Coordinates of C-alpha atoms in Angstrom, one line a residue:
M1 CA 4.5 -27.5 2.1
T2 CA 7.7 -27.4 0.1
R3 CA 8.3 -30.6 -1.8
R4 CA 11.8 -32.1 -2.0
Q5 CA 13.3 -33.4 -5.2
H6 CA 15.3 -36.3 -3.8
L7 CA 15.8 -38.4 -0.7
T8 CA 19.1 -40.0 0.2
E9 CA 19.4 -43.7 0.9
T10 CA 19.9 -43.0 4.6
E11 CA 16.7 -41.1 4.7
K12 CA 14.8 -43.9 2.8
L13 CA 16.1 -46.4 5.4
K14 CA 14.9 -44.1 8.2
I15 CA 11.5 -44.0 6.5
V16 CA 11.3 -47.8 6.5
E17 CA 12.4 -47.9 10.2
M18 CA 9.8 -45.3 11.2
F19 CA 7.1 -47.2 9.4
K20 CA 8.1 -50.5 11.2
E21 CA 7.9 -48.6 14.5
G22 CA 4.2 -47.9 13.8
K23 CA 4.4 -44.4 12.4
K24 CA 1.7 -43.4 10.0
K25 CA 2.7 -42.7 6.4
I26 CA 1.2 -39.2 6.5
D27 CA 3.2 -38.3 9.6
I28 CA 6.4 -39.6 8.0
A29 CA 5.7 -37.6 4.8
K30 CA 5.5 -34.4 6.9
V31 CA 8.8 -35.1 8.6
F32 CA 10.6 -35.5 5.3
S33 CA 8.5 -32.8 3.4
V34 CA 7.4 -35.2 0.7
N35 CA 4.2 -36.5 -0.7
R36 CA 2.7 -39.6 1.1
C37 CA 2.8 -41.6 -2.2
I38 CA 6.6 -41.4 -2.1
I39 CA 6.6 -42.9 1.3
T40 CA 4.3 -45.7 0.0
K41 CA 6.6 -46.4 -2.9
I42 CA 9.7 -46.6 -0.7
I43 CA 8.1 -49.0 1.7
K44 CA 6.7 -51.1 -1.1
R45 CA 10.1 -51.4 -2.8
F46 CA 11.7 -52.4 0.5
D47 CA 9.1 -55.1 1.0
E48 CA 9.5 -56.5 -2.5
Y49 CA 13.2 -56.3 -3.0
G50 CA 14.7 -55.8 0.5
T51 CA 16.4 -52.6 -0.5
V52 CA 15.6 -48.9 -0.9
K53 CA 18.1 -48.3 -3.7
T54 CA 16.6 -47.0 -6.9
A55 CA 16.8 -49.4 -9.8
P56 CA 19.2 -48.4 -12.7
R57 CA 17.4 -46.1 -15.1
T58 CA 17.3 -46.6 -18.8
G59 CA 17.6 -43.8 -21.4
R60 CA 20.2 -41.1 -22.1
P61 CA 22.4 -40.3 -19.1
R62 CA 22.4 -36.8 -17.6
K63 CA 24.8 -34.4 -19.2
T64 CA 25.4 -32.4 -16.0
T65 CA 26.9 -33.5 -12.7
E66 CA 25.5 -32.6 -9.3
K67 CA 28.3 -30.1 -8.9
L68 CA 27.4 -28.4 -12.2
D69 CA 23.8 -28.4 -11.2
R70 CA 24.7 -26.5 -8.1
R71 CA 26.7 -23.9 -10.1
I72 CA 23.7 -23.4 -12.4
T73 CA 21.4 -22.9 -9.4
R74 CA 23.8 -20.6 -7.6
L75 CA 24.2 -18.3 -10.6
S76 CA 20.5 -18.1 -11.2
K77 CA 19.9 -17.2 -7.6
S78 CA 22.5 -14.5 -7.7
K79 CA 21.3 -13.2 -11.1
P80 CA 17.5 -14.0 -11.1
F81 CA 16.9 -12.1 -14.4
Y82 CA 19.4 -14.2 -16.3
T83 CA 17.9 -16.4 -19.0
A84 CA 18.9 -20.0 -19.4
S85 CA 21.0 -19.0 -22.5
E86 CA 22.8 -16.3 -20.5
I87 CA 23.6 -18.8 -17.7
K88 CA 24.9 -21.3 -20.2
N89 CA 27.2 -18.7 -21.8
Q90 CA 28.3 -17.3 -18.4
L91 CA 29.4 -20.7 -17.3
G92 CA 30.9 -21.6 -20.6
L93 CA 28.7 -24.7 -21.1
E94 CA 29.5 -25.4 -24.8
N95 CA 28.2 -29.0 -24.8
I96 CA 25.0 -28.4 -22.9
S97 CA 21.9 -26.8 -24.4
S98 CA 19.9 -23.9 -22.9
R99 CA 17.0 -26.3 -22.6
T100 CA 19.1 -28.6 -20.3
V101 CA 20.0 -25.5 -18.2
S102 CA 16.3 -24.6 -18.0
R103 CA 15.4 -28.2 -16.9
R104 CA 18.0 -28.1 -14.1
L105 CA 16.5 -24.8 -12.9
D106 CA 13.0 -26.2 -12.9
E107 CA 14.2 -29.2 -10.9
N108 CA 15.3 -26.8 -8.2
Y109 CA 12.0 -24.9 -8.3
L110 CA 13.4 -21.8 -10.1
F111 CA 10.7 -21.6 -12.7
S112 CA 10.6 -18.9 -15.3
R113 CA 7.7 -16.5 -14.4
K114 CA 6.6 -13.0 -15.3
A115 CA 8.3 -10.5 -13.1
C116 CA 6.0 -8.6 -10.8
K117 CA 6.3 -4.8 -11.4
K118 CA 6.5 -2.6 -8.3
P119 CA 7.8 0.9 -7.8
L120 CA 11.4 1.4 -6.9
V121 CA 11.5 2.6 -3.3
S122 CA 14.4 4.6 -2.0
K123 CA 15.8 4.4 1.5
K124 CA 14.2 7.7 2.4
N125 CA 10.8 6.7 1.1
R126 CA 11.0 3.3 3.0
A127 CA 11.5 5.3 6.2
T128 CA 8.4 7.5 5.5
R129 CA 6.4 4.4 4.5
L130 CA 7.3 2.8 7.8
Q131 CA 6.4 5.9 9.7
F132 CA 3.0 6.1 8.1
A133 CA 2.3 2.4 8.8
K134 CA 3.2 2.8 12.4
E135 CA 1.1 5.9 12.9
H136 CA -2.0 4.4 11.3
L137 CA -1.7 0.7 12.2
N138 CA -4.2 1.0 15.0
W139 CA -6.7 3.3 13.4
T140 CA -10.3 2.5 13.8
A141 CA -12.8 1.8 11.1
T142 CA -14.4 5.2 11.8
E143 CA -11.1 7.0 11.3
W144 CA -10.5 5.2 8.0
S145 CA -14.0 6.0 6.8
K146 CA -13.3 9.7 7.0
I147 CA -10.7 9.6 4.3
L148 CA -11.5 10.4 0.6
W149 CA -9.0 8.5 -1.5
S150 CA -8.1 9.9 -5.0
D151 CA -5.9 9.1 -7.9
E152 CA -5.5 9.4 -11.7
S153 CA -5.1 6.4 -14.1
K154 CA -4.7 5.8 -17.8
F155 CA -6.3 3.1 -19.9
N156 CA -5.2 1.9 -23.3
L157 CA -7.4 1.8 -26.3
F158 CA -5.3 -1.3 -27.3
E159 CA -3.9 -3.7 -24.7
N160 CA -0.2 -4.0 -25.3
D161 CA 1.4 -4.4 -21.9
S162 CA 4.4 -6.6 -21.5
K163 CA 6.5 -7.9 -18.6
N164 CA 9.9 -9.5 -18.2
N165 CA 10.6 -13.0 -17.2
V166 CA 12.4 -13.8 -13.9
R167 CA 13.7 -17.0 -12.4
R168 CA 12.4 -17.2 -8.8
P169 CA 11.4 -19.9 -6.3
T170 CA 7.8 -20.6 -5.5
G171 CA 6.2 -18.2 -3.0
Q172 CA 8.7 -15.4 -3.7
R173 CA 6.6 -13.3 -6.1
F174 CA 6.8 -10.1 -4.0
N175 CA 10.4 -10.5 -2.8
V176 CA 12.2 -7.2 -3.6
K177 CA 14.9 -9.2 -5.3
Y178 CA 12.6 -10.4 -8.0
L179 CA 10.5 -7.2 -8.6
K180 CA 10.7 -5.2 -11.8
P181 CA 10.8 -1.5 -10.8
T182 CA 8.3 0.7 -12.7
V183 CA 7.4 4.3 -12.9
K184 CA 3.8 5.5 -13.0
F185 CA 1.8 5.8 -16.2
G186 CA 3.8 3.6 -18.6
G187 CA 1.4 4.1 -21.4
G188 CA -2.2 4.5 -22.5
N189 CA -4.3 7.2 -24.1
A190 CA -7.4 7.8 -22.0
M191 CA -6.8 9.4 -18.6
V192 CA -9.3 9.7 -15.8
W193 CA -9.4 11.0 -12.2
G194 CA -11.5 9.3 -9.5
C195 CA -12.1 9.2 -5.8
F196 CA -13.9 7.0 -3.3
S197 CA -14.4 6.4 0.4
R198 CA -15.8 3.7 2.6
N199 CA -19.2 5.1 1.9
G200 CA -19.0 4.6 -1.9
L201 CA -17.7 5.9 -5.2
G202 CA -17.1 9.5 -6.1
P203 CA -17.2 10.9 -9.7
L204 CA -15.1 9.5 -12.5
I205 CA -13.7 12.4 -14.5
Q206 CA -12.2 12.2 -18.0
I207 CA -9.1 14.4 -18.3
K208 CA -9.2 15.8 -21.9
E209 CA -6.4 18.4 -21.6
T210 CA -2.8 18.1 -20.5
M211 CA -3.0 17.3 -16.8
D212 CA -1.2 20.2 -15.1
R213 CA -1.7 21.9 -11.7
F214 CA -4.5 24.2 -13.1
V215 CA -6.5 21.3 -14.5
Y216 CA -6.1 19.4 -11.3
R217 CA -7.2 22.4 -9.2
D218 CA -10.3 22.7 -11.3
I219 CA -11.1 19.0 -10.8
L220 CA -10.8 19.5 -7.0
Q221 CA -13.0 22.6 -7.1
N222 CA -15.7 21.4 -9.5
H223 CA -15.9 17.7 -8.6
M224 CA -14.0 16.6 -5.5
L225 CA -15.3 19.3 -3.1
P226 CA -19.0 19.1 -4.1
F227 CA -18.9 15.3 -3.6
A228 CA -17.0 15.5 -0.3
N229 CA -19.3 18.2 1.1
E230 CA -22.3 16.2 0.3
K231 CA -21.2 12.6 1.1
M232 CA -18.2 12.6 3.5
L233 CA -18.5 12.5 7.3
S234 CA -17.7 15.5 9.4
G235 CA -14.0 16.0 9.9
W236 CA -13.1 14.2 6.7
S237 CA -9.5 14.2 5.2
F238 CA -8.3 14.2 1.6
Q239 CA -5.7 11.8 0.2
H240 CA -3.6 12.2 -2.9
D241 CA -0.1 11.2 -3.7
N242 CA 3.0 13.4 -4.2
D243 CA 2.7 14.0 -7.9
P244 CA 4.2 17.4 -8.7
K245 CA 0.9 18.9 -9.7
H246 CA -0.7 17.6 -6.5
S247 CA 2.0 19.2 -4.3
S248 CA 2.2 22.4 -6.3
K249 CA 1.9 25.7 -4.5
L250 CA -1.3 26.5 -6.4
V251 CA -3.1 23.3 -5.3
K252 CA -1.8 23.5 -1.7
T253 CA -3.0 27.1 -1.4
F254 CA -6.4 26.2 -2.8
L255 CA -6.9 23.3 -0.4
A256 CA -5.8 25.4 2.5
E257 CA -8.3 28.1 1.6
Q258 CA -11.0 25.5 1.5
N259 CA -10.0 24.2 4.9
V260 CA -9.4 20.7 3.5
N261 CA -7.2 18.5 5.7
V262 CA -4.7 16.6 3.5
I263 CA -3.1 13.4 4.7
K264 CA 0.7 13.4 4.7
W265 CA 1.3 10.7 2.1
P266 CA 4.5 8.6 1.7
S267 CA 6.0 8.6 -1.8
Q268 CA 6.1 5.5 -3.9
S269 CA 3.2 3.9 -2.0
P270 CA 0.5 2.7 -4.4
D271 CA 0.2 -0.5 -2.2
L272 CA -1.1 1.7 0.6
N273 CA -3.6 3.4 -1.6
P274 CA -6.7 1.2 -1.9
I275 CA -7.9 3.1 -5.0
E276 CA -5.2 1.3 -6.9
H277 CA -7.3 -1.9 -6.5
L278 CA -10.3 0.0 -8.0
W279 CA -8.2 0.8 -11.1
D280 CA -7.1 -2.8 -11.2
Y281 CA -10.7 -4.0 -11.0
V282 CA -11.7 -1.6 -13.8
G283 CA -8.8 -2.8 -15.9
R284 CA -9.8 -6.4 -15.4
Q285 CA -13.4 -5.7 -16.3
L286 CA -12.1 -4.1 -19.6
G287 CA -10.2 -7.3 -20.3
S288 CA -8.3 -7.4 -23.6
H289 CA -11.0 -5.6 -25.5
S290 CA -9.9 -2.9 -27.9
F291 CA -11.7 0.3 -28.6
T292 CA -11.9 2.4 -31.7
N293 CA -11.9 5.8 -30.0
K294 CA -11.7 7.5 -26.6
A295 CA -15.5 8.1 -26.4
E296 CA -16.2 4.4 -26.7
L297 CA -13.6 3.6 -24.1
M298 CA -14.9 6.3 -21.7
E299 CA -18.4 5.0 -22.0
K300 CA -17.3 1.6 -21.0
L301 CA -15.2 2.9 -18.1
T302 CA -18.0 5.0 -16.8
K303 CA -20.3 2.0 -16.9
I304 CA -17.8 -0.2 -15.1
W305 CA -17.2 2.5 -12.4
S306 CA -20.9 3.0 -11.7
E307 CA -21.4 -0.8 -11.3
I308 CA -18.7 -1.3 -8.7
P309 CA -20.5 -2.8 -5.6
A310 CA -20.5 -0.7 -2.5
E311 CA -19.3 -3.7 -0.6
F312 CA -16.1 -3.7 -2.6
C313 CA -15.3 -0.2 -1.3
V314 CA -15.9 -1.3 2.3
R315 CA -13.6 -4.3 1.9
L316 CA -10.9 -2.0 0.4
I317 CA -11.0 0.3 3.4
E318 CA -11.1 -2.6 5.9
S319 CA -7.8 -3.8 4.3
M320 CA -5.9 -0.7 5.5
P321 CA -4.7 -2.2 8.8
R322 CA -3.4 -5.2 6.9
R323 CA -1.7 -3.0 4.4
C324 CA 0.1 -1.1 7.2
H325 CA 1.1 -4.3 8.8
A326 CA 2.4 -5.6 5.4
V327 CA 4.6 -2.5 5.0
L328 CA 6.0 -3.0 8.5
K329 CA 6.7 -6.7 7.8
S330 CA 8.5 -5.8 4.5
K331 CA 10.5 -3.1 6.3
G332 CA 9.2 -0.5 3.9
Y333 CA 9.7 -2.3 0.7
P334 CA 6.7 -2.9 -1.7
T335 CA 4.1 -5.4 -0.5
S336 CA 1.7 -7.8 -2.2
Y337 CA -1.0 -5.2 -2.2

């Protein structure tokens, strides 16, 4: 429940009136979206002093007026990536510190947070994401279990990732207005390819060369196909994204010759690909540990990959209907997945 910062004198009198009529404090608190202890304080003050007016406060008076507070809030909402200092300069507040501006924003629940990074999705890609979600929303567990999900990922020898701060209200982490657009593979120096299905994990392959269409074709031929032919259900399909090497003529021809059915995948849709959560899990298991070389890092990655519980794979596949529903709800924009 959203908590309010202030109650007017009229609202306080209404609270006293409702309490006298026999309403419970918890019910009154819900009506005014405040904590029950605030209701108790208002009623107690009225009983002791016969008024709901707040006693004069001691200490230094506020340097901003209510009108100026509203201007600060409006500017922050229209420019959520502005810092307190930038808002101060934009409004020409020479006699007010950046810290004061920051406090006013905090009072209005516009806290400084780390901006969530999500891919920038074009209008065309939003349409294809929506189409995919509609077509697969009612798929059964059996249908989802026939897909072999795949992807590449990079991991750093040294953890040095950074994010930008953004001023946003509570509960708006994945609002497109507050997302930081990213492109895939922003850094790192140990690259791997992996795949999985509802039935479990496939191989984790280190990519030692420059990842081009030829290297990718060899991975599919030497690792993906043997695993799929042995472990996947009859009528299985293969999923990979629209990376240029994935969609190259060489790879398409190879998969067609092997009679592999490939899912038509919407671009800029890592939130629809459950393997992204596997990479996230592996990254969290690595933590902030630094490695002296790639061999040491790969040894740790392989160990983590092999120890991922089978139940985790099942839960990821079972999340697919919810992922499709989330895409529809967001109208094609990035979701919380």
